Amino acid sequence: MEEGTSKSPGYCANTGSDKDYGDADPFQWDTREDCEVRQILDRIADKWSLLVIALLDTRCLRFMELRREIDGISQRMLTVTLRQLERDGLVKRTVHPVVPPRVDYELTALGGTLHRTIQSLVTWTESHQSEIAAARVAYDARTAESEHAEA
């Protein structure tokens, strides 16, 4: 094994860096495909996953209830999203032995902890949306001015 190479396949830090970033390691979310942290972040940061997690926070829902609630999601995308969240231990799927079959989805305890984290991001966004809007306007104005000056 090469010097500086981690033996753990899930560890994603940049082992070649000699810089000290303190506790804020910018390489903790390595973009390599085999990075487990990156894979999990990609999954939970996906817009469909966020919506499913938000909807399942307070109640169990059936597939078609989720589909009706999530505007724009296809049946296939909802199926894929639910399977991935179930595989990651965030959503529990319960099949009831009735005719016609009934399947319910709910957050697991782990999924509930993720929802609280997501809610913190939503709260932050709501608190800072006017600052972000102002920054966007200022950026767009600067960009328009520089494009006009180049023309």
PDB file of C-alpha atoms in Angstrom:
ATOM      1  CA  MET A   1       0.000   0.000   0.000  1.00  0.00           C
ATOM      2  CA  GLU A   2       1.269   3.458  -0.907  1.00  0.00           C
ATOM      3  CA  GLU A   3       2.439   5.738   1.856  1.00  0.00           C
ATOM      4  CA  GLY A   4      -0.328   8.120   2.875  1.00  0.00           C
ATOM      5  CA  THR A   5      -3.075   5.817   1.604  1.00  0.00           C
ATOM      6  CA  SER A   6      -5.858   5.023   4.033  1.00  0.00           C
ATOM      7  CA  LYS A   7      -6.646   1.358   4.631  1.00  0.00           C
ATOM      8  CA  SER A   8     -10.327   2.146   5.134  1.00  0.00           C
ATOM      9  CA  PRO A   9     -12.303   2.223   1.853  1.00  0.00           C
ATOM     10  CA  GLY A  10     -14.846   4.643   3.291  1.00  0.00           C
ATOM     11  CA  TYR A  11     -12.304   7.206   4.419  1.00  0.00           C
ATOM     12  CA  CYS A  12     -12.140  10.043   1.927  1.00  0.00           C
ATOM     13  CA  ALA A  13      -9.726  12.633   3.257  1.00  0.00           C
ATOM     14  CA  ASN A  14      -7.092  14.024   0.935  1.00  0.00           C
ATOM     15  CA  THR A  15      -4.056  12.097   2.150  1.00  0.00           C
ATOM     16  CA  GLY A  16      -1.642  13.984  -0.065  1.00  0.00           C
ATOM     17  CA  SER A  17      -2.179  17.413   1.462  1.00  0.00           C
ATOM     18  CA  ASP A  18       0.400  18.919   3.798  1.00  0.00           C
ATOM     19  CA  LYS A  19      -1.782  21.938   4.640  1.00  0.00           C
ATOM     20  CA  ASP A  20      -3.377  22.260   8.063  1.00  0.00           C
ATOM     21  CA  TYR A  21      -7.063  23.103   7.791  1.00  0.00           C
ATOM     22  CA  GLY A  22      -7.737  22.548  11.482  1.00  0.00           C
ATOM     23  CA  ASP A  23     -11.115  20.966  12.126  1.00  0.00           C
ATOM     24  CA  ALA A  24     -12.542  22.210   8.816  1.00  0.00           C
ATOM     25  CA  ASP A  25     -11.125  19.662   6.367  1.00  0.00           C
ATOM     26  CA  PRO A  26     -12.363  20.712   2.913  1.00  0.00           C
ATOM     27  CA  PHE A  27     -11.526  17.240   1.583  1.00  0.00           C
ATOM     28  CA  GLN A  28     -13.877  15.372   3.910  1.00  0.00           C
ATOM     29  CA  TRP A  29     -16.421  15.332   1.076  1.00  0.00           C
ATOM     30  CA  ASP A  30     -14.090  13.877  -1.506  1.00  0.00           C
ATOM     31  CA  THR A  31     -15.626  13.723  -4.975  1.00  0.00           C
ATOM     32  CA  ARG A  32     -14.212  10.304  -5.862  1.00  0.00           C
ATOM     33  CA  GLU A  33     -16.925   7.861  -6.912  1.00  0.00           C
ATOM     34  CA  ASP A  34     -15.903   5.302  -4.287  1.00  0.00           C
ATOM     35  CA  CYS A  35     -16.221   7.760  -1.396  1.00  0.00           C
ATOM     36  CA  GLU A  36     -19.026   6.601   0.891  1.00  0.00           C
ATOM     37  CA  VAL A  37     -19.486  10.043   2.445  1.00  0.00           C
ATOM     38  CA  ARG A  38     -19.897  11.588  -1.014  1.00  0.00           C
ATOM     39  CA  GLN A  39     -22.384   8.876  -2.011  1.00  0.00           C
ATOM     40  CA  ILE A  40     -24.500   9.449   1.088  1.00  0.00           C
ATOM     41  CA  LEU A  41     -24.418  13.230   0.669  1.00  0.00           C
ATOM     42  CA  ASP A  42     -25.413  12.871  -2.985  1.00  0.00           C
ATOM     43  CA  ARG A  43     -28.373  10.722  -1.954  1.00  0.00           C
ATOM     44  CA  ILE A  44     -29.689  12.829   0.898  1.00  0.00           C
ATOM     45  CA  ALA A  45     -29.100  16.137  -0.884  1.00  0.00           C
ATOM     46  CA  ASP A  46     -31.117  15.019  -3.907  1.00  0.00           C
ATOM     47  CA  LYS A  47     -34.275  17.112  -4.296  1.00  0.00           C
ATOM     48  CA  TRP A  48     -36.568  14.068  -4.369  1.00  0.00           C
ATOM     49  CA  SER A  49     -35.022  12.524  -1.263  1.00  0.00           C
ATOM     50  CA  LEU A  50     -35.377  15.778   0.644  1.00  0.00           C
ATOM     51  CA  LEU A  51     -39.056  15.987  -0.240  1.00  0.00           C
ATOM     52  CA  VAL A  52     -39.742  12.353   0.663  1.00  0.00           C
ATOM     53  CA  ILE A  53     -37.982  12.761   4.007  1.00  0.00           C
ATOM     54  CA  ALA A  54     -39.910  15.963   4.731  1.00  0.00           C
ATOM     55  CA  LEU A  55     -43.263  14.359   3.891  1.00  0.00           C
ATOM     56  CA  LEU A  56     -42.608  11.252   5.967  1.00  0.00           C
ATOM     57  CA  ASP A  57     -41.526  13.227   9.023  1.00  0.00           C
ATOM     58  CA  THR A  58     -44.865  13.151  10.817  1.00  0.00           C
ATOM     59  CA  ARG A  59     -46.750  10.265   9.220  1.00  0.00           C
ATOM     60  CA  CYS A  60     -46.714   7.073   7.192  1.00  0.00           C
ATOM     61  CA  LEU A  61     -47.720   7.469   3.581  1.00  0.00           C
ATOM     62  CA  ARG A  62     -48.546   5.102   0.773  1.00  0.00           C
ATOM     63  CA  PHE A  63     -46.749   5.276  -2.566  1.00  0.00           C
ATOM     64  CA  MET A  64     -49.563   7.070  -4.405  1.00  0.00           C
ATOM     65  CA  GLU A  65     -49.979   9.553  -1.552  1.00  0.00           C
ATOM     66  CA  LEU A  66     -46.306  10.434  -1.852  1.00  0.00           C
ATOM     67  CA  ARG A  67     -46.583  10.690  -5.619  1.00  0.00           C
ATOM     68  CA  ARG A  68     -49.561  13.074  -5.362  1.00  0.00           C
ATOM     69  CA  GLU A  69     -47.736  15.237  -2.822  1.00  0.00           C
ATOM     70  CA  ILE A  70     -44.490  15.537  -4.801  1.00  0.00           C
ATOM     71  CA  ASP A  71     -45.144  17.652  -7.860  1.00  0.00           C
ATOM     72  CA  GLY A  72     -43.176  16.581 -10.919  1.00  0.00           C
ATOM     73  CA  ILE A  73     -41.811  13.249  -9.706  1.00  0.00           C
ATOM     74  CA  SER A  74     -42.281  10.262 -11.992  1.00  0.00           C
ATOM     75  CA  GLN A  75     -43.398   6.886 -10.720  1.00  0.00           C
ATOM     76  CA  ARG A  76     -40.009   5.424 -11.590  1.00  0.00           C
ATOM     77  CA  MET A  77     -38.072   8.206  -9.841  1.00  0.00           C
ATOM     78  CA  LEU A  78     -40.177   7.847  -6.700  1.00  0.00           C
ATOM     79  CA  THR A  79     -39.618   4.090  -6.729  1.00  0.00           C
ATOM     80  CA  VAL A  80     -35.849   4.542  -7.109  1.00  0.00           C
ATOM     81  CA  THR A  81     -35.734   7.215  -4.408  1.00  0.00           C
ATOM     82  CA  LEU A  82     -37.705   5.130  -1.922  1.00  0.00           C
ATOM     83  CA  ARG A  83     -35.547   2.054  -2.571  1.00  0.00           C
ATOM     84  CA  GLN A  84     -32.347   4.036  -2.053  1.00  0.00           C
ATOM     85  CA  LEU A  85     -33.636   5.612   1.156  1.00  0.00           C
ATOM     86  CA  GLU A  86     -34.767   2.199   2.390  1.00  0.00           C
ATOM     87  CA  ARG A  87     -31.375   0.695   1.530  1.00  0.00           C
ATOM     88  CA  ASP A  88     -29.659   3.473   3.498  1.00  0.00           C
ATOM     89  CA  GLY A  89     -31.858   2.754   6.529  1.00  0.00           C
ATOM     90  CA  LEU A  90     -33.694   6.084   6.380  1.00  0.00           C
ATOM     91  CA  VAL A  91     -37.113   4.832   5.295  1.00  0.00           C
ATOM     92  CA  LYS A  92     -39.016   1.747   6.413  1.00  0.00           C
ATOM     93  CA  ARG A  93     -41.275  -0.039   3.927  1.00  0.00           C
ATOM     94  CA  THR A  94     -44.118  -2.114   5.353  1.00  0.00           C
ATOM     95  CA  VAL A  95     -46.126  -4.482   3.137  1.00  0.00           C
ATOM     96  CA  HIS A  96     -49.519  -5.388   4.589  1.00  0.00           C
ATOM     97  CA  PRO A  97     -50.891  -8.830   3.626  1.00  0.00           C
ATOM     98  CA  VAL A  98     -54.203  -7.604   2.230  1.00  0.00           C
ATOM     99  CA  VAL A  99     -55.850  -7.606  -1.185  1.00  0.00           C
ATOM    100  CA  PRO A 100     -55.123  -5.320  -2.910  1.00  0.00           C
ATOM    101  CA  PRO A 101     -51.606  -5.097  -1.433  1.00  0.00           C
ATOM    102  CA  ARG A 102     -50.962  -2.078   0.757  1.00  0.00           C
ATOM    103  CA  VAL A 103     -47.470  -0.669   1.253  1.00  0.00           C
ATOM    104  CA  ASP A 104     -46.690   2.074   3.747  1.00  0.00           C
ATOM    105  CA  TYR A 105     -43.524   4.146   4.005  1.00  0.00           C
ATOM    106  CA  GLU A 106     -42.262   5.886   7.130  1.00  0.00           C
ATOM    107  CA  LEU A 107     -39.042   7.391   8.421  1.00  0.00           C
ATOM    108  CA  THR A 108     -36.846   5.224  10.590  1.00  0.00           C
ATOM    109  CA  ALA A 109     -35.304   6.651  13.758  1.00  0.00           C
ATOM    110  CA  LEU A 110     -32.183   7.373  11.685  1.00  0.00           C
ATOM    111  CA  GLY A 111     -34.308   9.115   9.046  1.00  0.00           C
ATOM    112  CA  GLY A 112     -35.860  11.227  11.804  1.00  0.00           C
ATOM    113  CA  THR A 113     -32.448  12.492  12.875  1.00  0.00           C
ATOM    114  CA  LEU A 114     -31.719  13.435   9.264  1.00  0.00           C
ATOM    115  CA  HIS A 115     -35.011  15.320   9.043  1.00  0.00           C
ATOM    116  CA  ARG A 116     -33.995  17.458  12.019  1.00  0.00           C
ATOM    117  CA  THR A 117     -30.729  18.284  10.265  1.00  0.00           C
ATOM    118  CA  ILE A 118     -32.536  19.156   7.036  1.00  0.00           C
ATOM    119  CA  GLN A 119     -34.961  21.322   8.997  1.00  0.00           C
ATOM    120  CA  SER A 120     -31.979  23.299  10.315  1.00  0.00           C
ATOM    121  CA  LEU A 121     -30.900  23.991   6.729  1.00  0.00           C
ATOM    122  CA  VAL A 122     -34.417  25.092   5.800  1.00  0.00           C
ATOM    123  CA  THR A 123     -34.545  27.401   8.817  1.00  0.00           C
ATOM    124  CA  TRP A 124     -31.155  28.882   7.874  1.00  0.00           C
ATOM    125  CA  THR A 125     -32.360  29.409   4.294  1.00  0.00           C
ATOM    126  CA  GLU A 126     -35.530  31.136   5.447  1.00  0.00           C
ATOM    127  CA  SER A 127     -33.513  33.400   7.772  1.00  0.00           C
ATOM    128  CA  HIS A 128     -31.056  34.415   5.041  1.00  0.00           C
ATOM    129  CA  GLN A 129     -33.155  34.400   1.881  1.00  0.00           C
ATOM    130  CA  SER A 130     -33.272  38.194   1.620  1.00  0.00           C
ATOM    131  CA  GLU A 131     -29.471  38.438   1.948  1.00  0.00           C
ATOM    132  CA  ILE A 132     -29.053  35.788  -0.749  1.00  0.00           C
ATOM    133  CA  ALA A 133     -31.561  37.555  -3.010  1.00  0.00           C
ATOM    134  CA  ALA A 134     -29.631  40.837  -2.583  1.00  0.00           C
ATOM    135  CA  ALA A 135     -26.328  39.108  -3.334  1.00  0.00           C
ATOM    136  CA  ARG A 136     -27.827  37.608  -6.500  1.00  0.00           C
ATOM    137  CA  VAL A 137     -29.079  40.998  -7.679  1.00  0.00           C
ATOM    138  CA  ALA A 138     -25.659  42.566  -7.028  1.00  0.00           C
ATOM    139  CA  TYR A 139     -23.867  39.719  -8.817  1.00  0.00           C
ATOM    140  CA  ASP A 140     -26.199  39.880 -11.824  1.00  0.00           C
ATOM    141  CA  ALA A 141     -25.678  43.661 -12.040  1.00  0.00           C
ATOM    142  CA  ARG A 142     -21.874  43.274 -11.922  1.00  0.00           C
ATOM    143  CA  THR A 143     -21.984  40.523 -14.535  1.00  0.00           C
ATOM    144  CA  ALA A 144     -24.225  42.562 -16.829  1.00  0.00           C
ATOM    145  CA  GLU A 145     -21.901  45.585 -16.473  1.00  0.00           C
ATOM    146  CA  SER A 146     -18.777  43.558 -17.309  1.00  0.00           C
ATOM    147  CA  GLU A 147     -20.487  41.912 -20.308  1.00  0.00           C
ATOM    148  CA  HIS A 148     -21.637  45.335 -21.515  1.00  0.00           C
ATOM    149  CA  ALA A 149     -18.118  46.755 -21.100  1.00  0.00           C
ATOM    150  CA  GLU A 150     -16.618  43.875 -23.106  1.00  0.00           C
ATOM    151  CA  ALA A 151     -19.039  44.398 -26.000  1.00  0.00           C
TER     152      ALA A 151
END
